[in-house]
Coordinates of C-alpha atoms in Angstrom, one line a residue:
X9 CA -18.4 11.6 13.7
X10 CA -17.3 11.0 10.1
X11 CA -14.5 8.6 9.0
X12 CA -12.1 11.4 8.1
X13 CA -12.2 12.7 11.7
X14 CA -11.6 9.2 13.0
X15 CA -8.5 8.9 10.8
X16 CA -7.2 12.2 12.0
X17 CA -7.7 11.2 15.6
X18 CA -5.9 7.9 15.0
X19 CA -2.9 9.9 13.7
X20 CA -3.1 12.4 16.6
X21 CA -3.3 9.6 19.2
X22 CA -0.4 7.8 17.5
X23 CA 1.8 10.9 17.5
X24 CA 0.9 11.6 21.2
X25 CA 1.8 8.0 22.1
X26 CA 5.1 8.3 20.1
X27 CA 5.9 11.5 22.0
X28 CA 5.3 9.8 25.3
X29 CA 7.4 6.9 24.2
X30 CA 10.3 9.2 23.4
X31 CA 9.9 11.0 26.7
X32 CA 9.8 7.8 28.7
X33 CA 13.0 6.6 27.0
X34 CA 14.7 9.9 27.9
X35 CA 14.5 11.7 24.5
X36 CA 13.1 15.1 23.5
X37 CA 9.8 14.5 21.5
X38 CA 9.9 17.9 19.9
X39 CA 13.4 17.4 18.7
X40 CA 12.5 13.9 17.5
X41 CA 9.5 15.0 15.5
X42 CA 11.4 18.0 14.1
X43 CA 14.1 15.7 12.6
X44 CA 11.5 13.1 11.6
X45 CA 9.6 15.7 9.4
X46 CA 12.8 17.2 8.1
X47 CA 14.0 13.8 7.1
X48 CA 11.0 13.5 4.8
X49 CA 10.5 17.1 3.7
X50 CA 13.7 19.1 4.3
X51 CA 14.6 19.8 0.7
X52 CA 13.5 18.8 -2.8
X53 CA 15.7 15.7 -2.8
X54 CA 14.1 14.4 0.4
X55 CA 10.6 15.3 -0.8
X56 CA 11.3 13.3 -4.0
X57 CA 12.5 10.3 -2.0
X58 CA 9.4 10.5 0.2
X59 CA 7.2 10.4 -2.9
X60 CA 9.2 7.5 -4.2
X61 CA 8.9 5.7 -0.9
X62 CA 5.1 6.3 -0.8
X63 CA 4.5 5.1 -4.4
X64 CA 4.3 1.4 -3.7
X65 CA 2.3 2.1 -0.6
X66 CA -0.2 4.1 -2.6
X67 CA -0.7 1.1 -4.9
X68 CA -0.8 -1.6 -2.3
X69 CA -3.1 0.6 -0.2
X70 CA -5.4 0.9 -3.2
X71 CA -5.3 -2.8 -3.7
X72 CA -6.4 -3.6 -0.2
X73 CA -8.9 -0.8 -0.1
X74 CA -10.5 -1.9 -3.4
X75 CA -11.0 -5.4 -2.1
X76 CA -12.4 -4.0 1.2
X77 CA -14.9 -1.9 -0.7
X78 CA -16.1 -5.0 -2.5
X79 CA -16.4 -7.1 0.7
X80 CA -13.1 -9.0 0.4
X81 CA -10.1 -9.0 2.6
X82 CA -7.0 -9.2 0.3
X83 CA -4.0 -9.7 2.5
X84 CA -2.0 -11.2 -0.4
X85 CA -0.8 -7.9 -1.7
X86 CA 2.8 -8.8 -0.8
X87 CA 2.8 -11.9 -3.0
X88 CA 0.9 -10.1 -5.8
X89 CA 3.4 -7.2 -5.6
X90 CA 6.3 -9.6 -5.7
X91 CA 5.0 -11.6 -8.6
X92 CA 3.9 -8.6 -10.6
X93 CA 7.4 -7.0 -10.0
X94 CA 9.0 -10.3 -11.0
X95 CA 7.0 -10.5 -14.3
X96 CA 7.9 -6.9 -15.2
X97 CA 11.6 -7.6 -14.4
X98 CA 11.6 -10.7 -16.5
X99 CA 10.2 -8.8 -19.4
X100 CA 12.8 -6.0 -18.9
X101 CA 15.6 -8.5 -18.9
X102 CA 14.3 -10.5 -21.9
X103 CA 12.9 -8.2 -24.5
X104 CA 14.7 -5.5 -26.6
X105 CA 12.1 -2.9 -27.6
X106 CA 12.0 0.8 -28.0
X107 CA 11.9 2.3 -24.4
X108 CA 8.3 3.6 -24.4
X109 CA 6.9 0.4 -25.8
X110 CA 9.1 -1.7 -23.4
X111 CA 7.9 0.2 -20.3
X112 CA 4.3 0.0 -21.5
X113 CA 4.6 -3.8 -21.9
X114 CA 6.4 -4.2 -18.5
X115 CA 3.6 -2.2 -16.7
X116 CA 0.9 -4.2 -18.5
X117 CA 2.5 -7.5 -17.7
X118 CA 3.2 -6.5 -14.1
X119 CA -0.5 -5.6 -13.7
X120 CA -1.6 -8.9 -15.3
X121 CA 0.9 -10.9 -13.1
X122 CA -0.4 -9.5 -9.9
X123 CA -4.0 -9.8 -11.1
X124 CA -3.6 -13.5 -12.0
X125 CA -2.0 -14.2 -8.6
X126 CA -5.1 -12.8 -7.0
X127 CA -7.6 -14.5 -9.3
X128 CA -6.8 -17.9 -7.7
X129 CA -8.1 -16.9 -4.3
X130 CA -11.0 -15.1 -6.0
X131 CA -12.0 -18.2 -7.9
X132 CA -11.7 -20.3 -4.7
X133 CA -13.9 -17.8 -2.9
X134 CA -16.5 -17.7 -5.6
X135 CA -16.7 -21.4 -6.4
X136 CA -16.0 -23.1 -3.1
X137 CA -16.4 -20.3 -0.6
X138 CA -12.8 -20.7 0.6
X139 CA -12.0 -17.7 2.8
X140 CA -9.7 -15.3 0.9
X141 CA -7.6 -14.6 4.0
X142 CA -6.4 -18.3 4.0
X143 CA -5.9 -18.5 0.2
X144 CA -4.1 -15.1 -0.1
X145 CA -1.7 -16.0 2.6
X146 CA -0.9 -19.3 0.8
X147 CA -0.4 -17.4 -2.5
X148 CA 2.0 -15.0 -0.7
X149 CA 4.3 -17.9 0.0
X150 CA 3.8 -19.5 -3.4
X151 CA 5.0 -16.3 -4.9
X152 CA 7.9 -16.2 -2.5
X153 CA 9.2 -19.6 -3.4
X154 CA 8.5 -19.2 -7.1
X155 CA 10.7 -16.1 -7.3
X156 CA 13.2 -17.8 -4.9
X157 CA 13.9 -20.6 -7.4
X158 CA 13.2 -19.0 -10.8
X159 CA 15.4 -15.9 -10.4
X160 CA 18.7 -17.8 -9.7
X161 CA 17.8 -20.4 -12.4
X162 CA 17.1 -17.9 -15.3
X163 CA 17.9 -14.3 -14.3
X164 CA 20.8 -14.7 -11.8
X165 CA 22.9 -11.6 -11.2
X166 CA 26.5 -11.5 -12.3
X167 CA 27.9 -10.9 -8.8
X168 CA 25.2 -12.0 -6.3
X169 CA 23.1 -15.1 -6.5
X170 CA 20.5 -13.5 -4.2
X171 CA 19.3 -11.0 -6.8
X172 CA 18.5 -10.8 -10.5
X173 CA 20.7 -9.1 -13.1
X174 CA 20.5 -5.3 -13.1
X175 CA 17.8 -4.0 -15.5
X176 CA 19.2 -2.0 -18.4
X177 CA 18.6 1.7 -18.3
X178 CA 15.8 1.6 -21.0
X179 CA 13.9 -0.9 -18.9
X180 CA 13.7 1.2 -15.8
X181 CA 11.1 3.9 -14.7
X182 CA 13.9 6.2 -13.7
X183 CA 13.8 9.5 -15.6
X184 CA 16.7 11.9 -15.4
X185 CA 14.7 15.1 -15.8
X186 CA 12.5 14.0 -13.0
X187 CA 15.4 13.1 -10.7
X188 CA 17.1 16.5 -11.6
X189 CA 13.9 18.3 -10.7
X190 CA 14.2 16.9 -7.2
X191 CA 17.9 17.4 -6.9
X192 CA 19.1 13.8 -7.5
X193 CA 16.2 12.1 -5.8
X194 CA 15.3 8.5 -6.8
X195 CA 11.7 9.5 -7.6
X196 CA 10.6 7.9 -10.9
X197 CA 7.7 7.5 -13.3
X198 CA 6.1 5.0 -10.8
X199 CA 4.7 7.9 -8.9
X200 CA 2.7 9.0 -11.9
X201 CA 1.4 5.4 -12.3
X202 CA 0.2 5.6 -8.7
X203 CA -1.6 8.9 -9.3
X204 CA -3.3 7.6 -12.4
X205 CA -4.3 4.5 -10.5
X206 CA -5.9 6.6 -7.8
X207 CA -8.0 8.5 -10.3
X208 CA -9.0 5.4 -12.3
X209 CA -10.1 3.5 -9.1
X210 CA -12.0 6.5 -7.8
X211 CA -13.8 6.8 -11.1
X212 CA -14.5 3.1 -11.3
X213 CA -15.8 2.8 -7.7
X214 CA -17.9 5.9 -7.6
X215 CA -19.0 6.6 -11.2
X216 CA -19.6 3.3 -13.0
X217 CA -22.2 0.6 -13.0
X218 CA -19.4 -2.0 -12.5
X219 CA -18.2 -0.2 -9.4
X220 CA -21.8 -0.1 -8.1
X221 CA -22.2 -3.8 -8.7
X222 CA -18.9 -4.7 -7.0
X223 CA -19.8 -2.6 -3.9
X224 CA -23.3 -4.1 -3.8
X225 CA -21.8 -7.6 -3.7
X226 CA -19.6 -6.4 -0.9
X227 CA -22.6 -5.1 1.1
X228 CA -24.8 -8.1 0.6
X229 CA -23.9 -11.0 -1.6
X230 CA -27.3 -12.7 -1.4
X231 CA -29.4 -9.5 -2.1
X232 CA -27.1 -8.8 -5.0
X233 CA -27.6 -12.2 -6.4
X234 CA -31.4 -11.8 -6.0
X235 CA -31.1 -8.5 -7.9
X236 CA -29.6 -10.2 -10.9
X237 CA -25.9 -9.3 -10.3
X238 CA -23.4 -12.1 -11.3
X239 CA -21.9 -12.5 -7.8
X240 CA -19.2 -15.0 -8.6
X241 CA -18.0 -13.0 -11.6
X242 CA -17.9 -9.9 -9.4
X243 CA -15.8 -11.6 -6.7
X244 CA -13.3 -12.9 -9.3
X245 CA -13.1 -9.5 -11.1
X246 CA -12.7 -7.6 -7.8
X247 CA -9.7 -9.8 -6.9
X248 CA -8.3 -9.5 -10.4
X249 CA -8.4 -5.6 -10.1
X250 CA -7.1 -5.7 -6.6
X251 CA -4.2 -8.0 -7.5
X252 CA -3.4 -5.9 -10.6
X253 CA -3.0 -2.8 -8.4
X254 CA -0.6 -4.7 -6.2
X255 CA 1.3 -5.9 -9.3
X256 CA 1.7 -2.3 -10.3
X257 CA 3.3 -1.7 -6.9
X258 CA 5.8 -4.4 -7.7
X259 CA 6.6 -2.6 -11.1
X260 CA 7.1 0.7 -9.3
X261 CA 9.3 -0.9 -6.6
X262 CA 11.5 -3.3 -8.6
X263 CA 11.9 -1.3 -11.8
X264 CA 11.7 2.2 -10.4
X265 CA 12.9 2.4 -6.8
X266 CA 15.3 -0.5 -7.4
X267 CA 17.0 -1.9 -10.5
X268 CA 16.8 -5.6 -9.6
X269 CA 14.7 -8.1 -7.7
X270 CA 16.0 -9.9 -4.6
X271 CA 15.1 -13.4 -3.5
X272 CA 14.2 -14.4 0.0
X273 CA 12.2 -11.3 0.8
X274 CA 8.5 -10.6 0.8
X275 CA 8.0 -6.9 0.3
X276 CA 6.8 -5.2 3.5
X277 CA 4.8 -2.7 1.4
X278 CA 2.3 -5.4 0.7
X279 CA 1.5 -5.7 4.4
X280 CA 1.8 -1.9 5.0
X281 CA -0.9 -1.4 2.4
X282 CA -3.4 -2.8 4.9
X283 CA -2.5 0.0 7.3
X284 CA -2.6 2.6 4.5
X285 CA -6.1 1.4 3.5
X286 CA -7.4 1.4 7.1
X287 CA -6.1 4.9 7.7
X288 CA -7.3 6.1 4.3
X289 CA -10.8 4.8 5.2
X290 CA -10.7 2.7 2.0
X291 CA -11.2 5.7 -0.2
X292 CA -8.8 6.3 -3.1
X293 CA -7.9 9.9 -2.2
X294 CA -7.7 8.9 1.5
X295 CA -5.3 6.1 0.6
X296 CA -3.1 8.6 -1.4
X297 CA -2.9 11.0 1.6
X298 CA -2.3 8.1 4.0
X299 CA 0.5 6.7 1.9
X300 CA 2.2 10.1 1.7
X301 CA 2.0 10.3 5.5
X302 CA 3.6 6.9 5.9
X303 CA 6.2 7.9 3.3
X304 CA 7.3 10.8 5.5
X305 CA 7.6 8.5 8.5
X306 CA 9.6 5.9 6.6
X307 CA 11.9 8.5 4.9
X308 CA 12.3 10.6 8.0
X309 CA 13.1 7.9 10.6
X310 CA 16.7 7.4 9.4
X311 CA 17.4 11.1 9.5
X312 CA 15.9 11.3 13.0
X313 CA 18.2 8.5 14.1
X314 CA 21.2 10.2 12.5
X315 CA 20.6 13.6 14.2
X316 CA 19.5 12.3 17.6
X317 CA 19.9 9.2 19.7
X318 CA 16.3 8.2 19.1
X319 CA 16.2 4.7 17.6
X320 CA 14.3 4.4 14.2
X321 CA 12.1 1.7 15.9
X322 CA 10.3 4.6 17.5
X323 CA 8.9 5.6 14.1
X324 CA 7.8 2.0 13.6
X325 CA 6.1 2.1 17.0
X326 CA 4.2 5.3 16.0
X327 CA 3.0 3.6 12.8
X328 CA 1.9 0.5 14.8
X329 CA -0.1 2.7 17.3
X330 CA -1.7 4.6 14.5
X331 CA -2.7 1.4 12.8
X332 CA -4.2 0.2 16.1
X333 CA -6.3 3.3 16.6
X334 CA -7.4 3.2 12.9
X335 CA -8.4 -0.5 13.2
X336 CA -10.3 0.2 16.4
X337 CA -12.0 3.4 15.3
X338 CA -15.3 1.9 16.6
X339 CA -13.9 2.5 20.1
X340 CA -13.3 6.2 19.2
X341 CA -16.8 6.4 17.9
X342 CA -18.2 4.9 21.1
X343 CA -16.2 7.3 23.3
X344 CA -17.4 10.2 21.2
X345 CA -21.0 9.1 21.5
X346 CA -20.6 8.6 25.3
X347 CA -19.2 12.1 25.7
X348 CA -22.0 13.5 23.5
X349 CA -24.7 11.9 25.6
X350 CA -23.0 13.1 28.8
X351 CA -22.9 16.6 27.5
X352 CA -26.5 16.5 26.5
X353 CA -27.5 15.1 30.0
X354 CA -25.5 17.8 31.8
X355 CA -27.1 20.5 29.6
X356 CA -30.6 19.1 30.3
X357 CA -29.8 19.0 34.0
X358 CA -28.6 22.6 34.0
X359 CA -31.9 23.7 32.4

């Protein structure tokens, strides 16, 4: 059974479990799923909003998947996303440049901000073998408190102390022609950044010597070192790229989907990226499709709740169940193998 089939089965089992949950709580599953899908895809505006919702998920999913493919478990995408978004916001509020140049600088600085935030755990892993799970969690909260204190001190909003000043129009990824194309949706240029990132990461992992070396270190660190690969450099570089992708998610979220950065909140997209990567089997295209699916669920749950009495938490439960099945795909594999052996035994007995 290949990995794509496992992911599809995880989605199927999650949807079945969600239907059972709706039925047990006295709701109509068919009606619930109808409005859930309509909420994400009913018209061009909702489709655009779904794409915008999926954009940071694509980038955080890529971030986690890239680290997974190179043998690292980056669960610091939330902090990297927050810090990358903060860096981009700070540039947008501080510099006055022609719009194309300003956006380019913001995207670059956002990438570098997230990347540098991930380099610290990468260096600790390479130099002192500090487990990246521990160090990335610590960096999440370091980012949280850094933004918590710096935003009110230097970029405080005019009416609220809990968020930064609003970005000027020329410092946002919002594009009027794109919004008009989707009938007023908040889709923005961040979606194109995500698509480009998918293509670049796919090329890097599958078609370059660097990608081969990074994957080799992930498969077997000691064998790679014996083969002459600079293992420590590869670990740090892998975390740099992974963090940069999460930083781009922050750029897309805080300068595209929103126009300011709030304090006291770690972006949930950073943690959801783990689920997106698992369901997307850590492949760039798989992550893209997985993020779109999650985007539909997130966009549609409010509409489902508005049109029925089904609480939006049902959609969260469906997502959680899908994650569970995706994370325990080895159990699906074992069940499949057991059924396969039983069928072979029955066939042999029949002969």
